Amino acid sequence: MIEPAITPELVQKHNLTEAEYGRILSILGREPRYTELGIFSVMWSEHCSYKNTRPLLKTFPTKSPKILVGAGEENAGIIDVGDGLAIAFKIESHNHPSAVEPFQGAATGVGGIIRDIFTMGARPVAALNSLRFGELASLEVRRLFSGVVSGIAHYGNCFGIPMIAGEVCFDKSYEGNPLVNAFCLGVLRHEQIVRGAARGVGNPVFYVGPATGRDGLAGAAFASQDLTEESSRQQRGAVQVGDPFMEKLVCEACLELLATGAVAGIQDMGAAGLTCSTCETAARAGTGIEIELDKVPQRVPDMTSYEIMLSESQERMLIIVKKGRETEVQRIFDKWDLPWSEIGIVTDTGRMVVRHGGRVVVDVPASKLADEAPVYHRESREPAYLSGVRAFSLAGISDPTDPVSILPALLSWPTIASKNWVYRQYDHMVRNGSVVCPGSDAAVIRIKADSLPPLPGETLNDVGLAKIPDKYVAMTVDCNGVYCYLDPYEGAKAAVTEAVRNLACSGAVPLGVTDNLNFGNPHNPELFFQLKESVRGLADACRAFETPVTGGNCSLYNQSPAGPIDPTPTVAVVGLVEEVEHITTQWFKDEGDVILLLGEAVDLTDRLQGLGGSAYLQVIHGLKTGSPPRCGLDQARTLHEFLLGLIRNGLVKSAHDCSEGGLAVAVAESCISRNDGRGTPGLVGAEIDVSGVAGETRLDALLFGETQNRVVISVRHGDVDDVLTQASSKGVPALVLGRVGGGRLRMSAKQVCWDWDLAGLHDGWWNSIARAMR
């Protein structure tokens, strides 16, 4: 190939500014070669370098005695869970690829996050996802939604990992730019942690996995620009094509190889492919690396060095092998019938050198690519629309006198409705470790012996015979993008708080957070304000709950010609349940149990009484405005600790947090969300009376307001006084709402009673999304 001349137009096409190109000239002391220009383009993209977000990310709390591998150190964070065991977990986005090719975009997003986990030496044992789409009335949105869910199901089911939890939200702001955030969690022993560093001068560098093709070309750069109709057409080749069966073989082979002790470093070829894996491993170790592209397996003939280095073909790994142990690598990968090739060597030069066709095509200092990308402090300005949000009042909103039609409307709203249409396509029972499956506040898995990677000398059969104490890990993912749009700081605080509250409702103590920052173009000061304030809210909440951020992902430029997405700082929180008896679910259990509300029924210091940004305003009044309810972190922490204490003492039979839709929706979900089997809902009625709530409380605020820090629990009749006494001593507001039982849901307030047929409520809630997708 005759390489094109480096012109200002070509530099601009690579999304490099004039100043950045000047910096490249300074680093190299010469004009870059074409392949080098492409390498700088992807490595200095926002997707790889975080050049617009790095100063903000430094404000996150990242330290804890339990952290074994912290944020930014490696491909995923690792936290100690006791008894020599640890969990590795991370969340990442695949937004732009999923907008262009929903099936493959979502599928390869799952594949990429799985590789991040087993690259650390951990066996992947659970996955979840957070999805955002436009409104389902749109045919195009339904196409994207169906394709994304199918892609996730295909990859996860074929690989054999349970999709154990998640969330799906629908809002017009995501219509041109859906969000697909994928999370994976793995398990390993402390001594099995491996690093992605090219250590040991003279050690050989191996390429393992399928041959390199032209799919996924410069995908990292594609993800670091606004999504337009033109870019979608032009960049269709930037979407990778996945093979989950190949990934399963690569995972098992890598875990077996790691047990031999022959590996000095390992890195997956994710974003930026061979480029990222080579320069990052060298930079981490302070070494250099040289590779020969003629030795890289290639799927198509006549690939250029530019294409080979920037391809993001899936399921590929870079492995640095201890010199003299090459035959062990070859034996294991031949056993698993995997392609492999020895393509290079670790050097002491500090440089990434690439040869192709007998000539040097890349010669760049590795650290300059991996660690020294330009960093920007962007201008921040409060968006003009926020003044209108703050000025909104309920003066023009009449308080309903008959809420009978409102509750079914909220329950059937796709953002609140059951997501069974999604998760029934996933295998959430594979590996036989799922304890609480999708449909409750948080998922819970059991870590058992066969969850672990093999030790030296062990076979896969031997692993399951190991003697380890069972561990129960809970996980959830949360974010209310509307809250974050209306108040980025409070919305981000609420995202962390709701996730931690979901864990508390499940009986778990939070251990750590991984976040996915989904925002628009950072060059827009108003959009950067959203990002900056959201990060501040996440950081404050994480500090309050002592849940360090272990890593995550920044996904910017999420906007289409129709406008930017709502700011969506998605958080996945992982926690530990001390005893199996403490695992708690959200649905009511037995007739005669007493239902209580922990937390204030309505926050009367909030002039909108919890209705700002609520599902009620959006669904019933068509309004997306008003300051969202404030989230007191001290009160939240007190509530969570108190709830966990009740659960540990055996006093709680069910627990469900109040979030979208408010108290009425939370109680209704507790009545209808138990699933006894395929097509067999476990419906149980309830009688609720909130007439005793004092103050000038609106009926809509009482039933559908979203005042924060509230949980609906059920307890045995004989334990009510004990719970109320403990709540009073801890300063936690507690109110008896009613009792479990009967065949209907009855609610009384302001001396009026309403009731709903449970089968009708369940039908709308359970089948809403399926009907929209027909």
Coordinates of N, CA and C in Angstrom, one line a residue, residues 294-399:
D294 N 3.6 -9.5 10.1 CA 3.6 -10.6 9.2 C 3.2 -11.9 9.9
K295 N 3.5 -11.9 11.2 CA 3.2 -13.1 12.0 C 1.8 -13.1 12.7
V296 N 1.1 -12.0 12.5 CA -0.3 -11.9 13.1 C -1.2 -12.6 12.1
P297 N -2.0 -13.6 12.7 CA -3.0 -14.3 11.8 C -4.0 -13.3 11.2
Q298 N -4.2 -13.4 9.9 CA -5.1 -12.5 9.2 C -6.2 -13.2 8.5
R299 N -7.4 -12.7 8.6 CA -8.5 -13.3 8.0 C -8.7 -13.0 6.6
V300 N -8.2 -11.9 6.1 CA -8.3 -11.5 4.7 C -7.0 -11.2 4.2
P301 N -6.7 -11.3 2.9 CA -5.4 -11.0 2.3 C -5.2 -9.5 2.2
D302 N -3.9 -9.2 2.1 CA -3.4 -7.9 1.8 C -3.9 -6.8 2.8
M303 N -4.0 -7.2 4.1 CA -4.3 -6.2 5.1 C -3.1 -5.2 5.3
T304 N -3.4 -4.0 5.5 CA -2.3 -3.0 5.7 C -1.9 -3.0 7.2
S305 N -0.8 -2.4 7.5 CA -0.4 -2.3 8.9 C -1.4 -1.4 9.6
Y306 N -1.9 -0.4 9.0 CA -3.0 0.4 9.6 C -4.2 -0.4 10.0
E307 N -4.6 -1.3 9.1 CA -5.8 -2.1 9.4 C -5.5 -3.1 10.5
I308 N -4.4 -3.8 10.4 CA -4.0 -4.8 11.4 C -3.9 -4.2 12.8
M309 N -3.3 -3.0 12.9 CA -3.1 -2.4 14.2 C -4.4 -1.8 14.8
L310 N -5.3 -1.4 14.0 CA -6.5 -0.7 14.5 C -7.7 -1.6 14.4
S311 N -7.6 -2.8 13.9 CA -8.8 -3.7 13.9 C -9.2 -4.1 15.3
E312 N -10.5 -4.2 15.5 CA -11.0 -4.6 16.8 C -11.7 -5.9 16.7
S313 N -11.2 -6.8 15.8 CA -11.8 -8.1 15.7 C -11.8 -8.7 17.1
Q314 N -12.8 -9.5 17.4 CA -13.1 -9.9 18.8 C -12.3 -11.2 19.2
E315 N -12.4 -11.5 20.5 CA -11.9 -12.7 21.1 C -10.4 -13.0 21.0
R316 N -9.7 -11.9 20.9 CA -8.2 -12.0 20.8 C -7.5 -11.6 22.1
M317 N -6.4 -12.2 22.4 CA -5.6 -11.9 23.6 C -4.1 -11.7 23.2
L318 N -3.5 -10.9 24.0 CA -2.0 -10.7 23.9 C -1.4 -11.3 25.2
I319 N -0.5 -12.2 25.1 CA 0.0 -12.9 26.3 C 1.6 -12.8 26.2
I320 N 2.1 -12.3 27.3 CA 3.6 -12.2 27.5 C 4.0 -13.5 28.3
V321 N 4.8 -14.3 27.7 CA 5.1 -15.6 28.2 C 6.5 -15.6 28.8
K322 N 6.7 -16.3 29.9 CA 8.1 -16.3 30.5 C 9.0 -17.2 29.5
K323 N 10.1 -16.6 29.2 CA 11.0 -17.2 28.3 C 11.4 -18.6 28.7
G324 N 11.3 -19.5 27.7 CA 11.6 -20.9 28.0 C 10.4 -21.8 28.2
R325 N 9.2 -21.1 28.3 CA 8.0 -21.9 28.6 C 7.0 -21.8 27.4
E326 N 7.5 -21.5 26.3 CA 6.7 -21.4 25.1 C 5.9 -22.6 24.8
T327 N 6.5 -23.8 25.0 CA 5.9 -25.0 24.6 C 4.6 -25.3 25.4
E328 N 4.6 -24.8 26.7 CA 3.4 -24.9 27.5 C 2.2 -24.2 26.9
V329 N 2.5 -23.0 26.4 CA 1.5 -22.1 25.8 C 1.0 -22.9 24.5
Q330 N 1.9 -23.3 23.7 CA 1.5 -24.0 22.5 C 0.7 -25.2 22.7
R331 N 1.1 -26.0 23.8 CA 0.3 -27.2 24.1 C -1.1 -26.9 24.5
I332 N -1.3 -25.9 25.4 CA -2.6 -25.6 25.9 C -3.5 -25.1 24.8
F333 N -3.0 -24.2 24.0 CA -3.9 -23.6 22.9 C -4.1 -24.6 21.8
D334 N -3.2 -25.5 21.5 CA -3.5 -26.5 20.6 C -4.6 -27.5 21.1
K335 N -4.5 -27.7 22.4 CA -5.5 -28.6 23.0 C -6.9 -28.0 22.9
W336 N -7.0 -26.7 23.0 CA -8.3 -26.0 22.9 C -8.6 -25.6 21.4
D337 N -7.8 -26.1 20.5 CA -8.0 -25.8 19.1 C -8.1 -24.4 18.8
L338 N -7.2 -23.6 19.4 CA -7.2 -22.1 19.2 C -6.0 -21.7 18.3
P339 N -6.2 -20.7 17.4 CA -5.1 -20.2 16.7 C -4.2 -19.4 17.7
W340 N -2.9 -19.5 17.4 CA -1.9 -18.8 18.2 C -0.7 -18.5 17.3
S341 N 0.1 -17.4 17.7 CA 1.3 -17.1 17.0 C 2.2 -16.3 17.9
E342 N 3.5 -16.6 17.8 CA 4.5 -15.8 18.6 C 4.8 -14.6 17.7
I343 N 4.4 -13.4 18.1 CA 4.5 -12.3 17.2 C 5.6 -11.2 17.6
G344 N 6.2 -11.4 18.8 CA 7.1 -10.4 19.2 C 7.9 -10.7 20.5
I345 N 8.4 -9.6 21.1 CA 9.3 -9.8 22.2 C 9.3 -8.5 23.1
V346 N 9.5 -8.7 24.4 CA 9.6 -7.5 25.3 C 11.0 -7.0 25.2
T347 N 11.1 -5.7 25.2 CA 12.4 -5.0 25.1 C 12.6 -4.0 26.3
D348 N 13.8 -3.4 26.3 CA 14.1 -2.5 27.4 C 14.1 -1.0 26.8
T349 N 13.5 -0.8 25.7 CA 13.6 0.5 25.0 C 12.6 1.5 25.4
G350 N 11.5 1.0 26.0 CA 10.4 1.9 26.3 C 9.5 2.2 25.1
R351 N 9.8 1.6 24.0 CA 9.1 2.0 22.8 C 8.3 0.8 22.2
M352 N 7.2 1.2 21.5 CA 6.4 0.2 20.8 C 6.9 0.3 19.4
V353 N 7.5 -0.8 18.9 CA 8.0 -0.9 17.6 C 7.3 -2.0 16.8
V354 N 6.8 -1.6 15.6 CA 6.0 -2.5 14.8 C 6.6 -2.6 13.4
R355 N 6.9 -3.9 13.0 CA 7.4 -4.1 11.7 C 6.4 -4.8 10.8
H356 N 6.5 -4.5 9.5 CA 5.5 -5.1 8.6 C 6.2 -5.1 7.2
G357 N 6.3 -6.3 6.6 CA 6.9 -6.4 5.3 C 8.3 -6.0 5.3
G358 N 9.0 -6.3 6.3 CA 10.5 -6.0 6.4 C 10.8 -4.6 6.7
R359 N 9.9 -3.7 7.1 CA 10.2 -2.4 7.4 C 9.5 -2.0 8.7
V360 N 10.0 -0.9 9.4 CA 9.4 -0.4 10.6 C 8.2 0.5 10.2
V361 N 7.0 0.2 10.7 CA 5.9 1.1 10.3 C 5.4 1.9 11.6
V362 N 5.9 1.5 12.7 CA 5.6 2.2 14.0 C 6.8 2.2 14.9
D363 N 7.1 3.4 15.4 CA 8.2 3.5 16.4 C 7.8 4.6 17.3
V364 N 7.2 4.3 18.4 CA 6.6 5.4 19.3 C 6.9 5.0 20.8
P365 N 7.2 6.0 21.6 CA 7.3 5.7 23.0 C 6.0 5.2 23.6
A366 N 6.0 4.1 24.2 CA 4.7 3.4 24.7 C 4.0 4.3 25.7
S367 N 4.7 4.9 26.6 CA 4.0 5.6 27.7 C 3.4 6.9 27.1
K368 N 3.9 7.5 26.1 CA 3.3 8.7 25.5 C 1.9 8.3 24.9
L369 N 1.8 7.1 24.4 CA 0.5 6.7 23.9 C -0.5 6.3 25.0
A370 N 0.0 5.5 26.0 CA -0.9 5.0 26.9 C -1.2 5.9 28.1
D371 N -0.2 6.7 28.5 CA -0.4 7.4 29.8 C -0.3 8.9 29.7
E372 N 0.1 9.4 28.5 CA 0.4 10.9 28.4 C -0.4 11.5 27.3
A373 N -1.6 11.1 27.2 CA -2.5 11.8 26.2 C -2.8 13.2 26.8
P374 N -3.2 14.1 25.9 CA -3.5 15.4 26.4 C -4.7 15.4 27.4
V375 N -4.7 16.2 28.3 CA -5.8 16.3 29.3 C -6.4 17.7 29.2
Y376 N -7.7 17.8 29.2 CA -8.4 19.0 29.0 C -9.3 19.3 30.2
H377 N -9.3 20.6 30.6 CA -10.2 21.1 31.7 C -11.3 21.9 30.9
R378 N -12.4 21.3 30.6 CA -13.4 21.9 29.8 C -14.2 23.0 30.6
E379 N -14.7 23.9 29.8 CA -15.6 25.0 30.4 C -16.9 24.4 30.8
S380 N -17.4 24.8 32.0 CA -18.6 24.3 32.5 C -19.6 25.5 32.8
R381 N -20.8 25.4 32.3 CA -21.8 26.4 32.5 C -23.2 25.8 32.8
E382 N -23.8 26.3 33.8 CA -25.1 25.7 34.1 C -26.1 25.9 33.0
P383 N -26.8 24.8 32.6 CA -27.7 24.9 31.5 C -28.9 25.9 31.7
A384 N -29.3 26.6 30.7 CA -30.3 27.6 30.8 C -31.6 27.0 31.3
Y385 N -31.9 25.8 30.9 CA -33.2 25.2 31.1 C -33.5 24.9 32.6
L386 N -32.4 24.9 33.4 CA -32.5 24.6 34.8 C -33.3 25.6 35.6
S387 N -33.2 26.9 35.2 CA -34.0 27.9 35.9 C -35.5 27.6 35.8
G388 N -35.9 27.2 34.6 CA -37.3 26.8 34.4 C -37.7 25.6 35.3
V389 N -36.8 24.6 35.4 CA -37.0 23.4 36.2 C -37.2 23.8 37.6
R390 N -36.4 24.7 38.2 CA -36.5 25.1 39.6 C -37.7 26.0 39.8
A391 N -38.2 26.7 38.8 CA -39.4 27.5 39.0 C -40.7 26.8 39.0
F392 N -40.7 25.5 38.5 CA -41.9 24.8 38.3 C -42.6 24.6 39.7
S393 N -43.9 24.7 39.7 CA -44.7 24.5 40.9 C -45.9 23.6 40.6
L394 N -46.5 23.1 41.6 CA -47.7 22.3 41.4 C -49.0 23.1 41.3
A395 N -48.9 24.4 41.2 CA -50.1 25.2 41.2 C -51.0 24.9 40.1
G396 N -50.5 24.5 38.9 CA -51.4 24.1 37.8 C -51.7 22.7 37.7
I397 N -51.3 21.9 38.7 CA -51.6 20.4 38.7 C -52.6 20.1 39.7
S398 N -53.8 19.7 39.3 CA -54.9 19.5 40.2 C -54.6 18.1 40.9
D399 N -54.9 18.1 42.2 CA -54.8 16.9 43.0 C -55.9 15.9 42.7

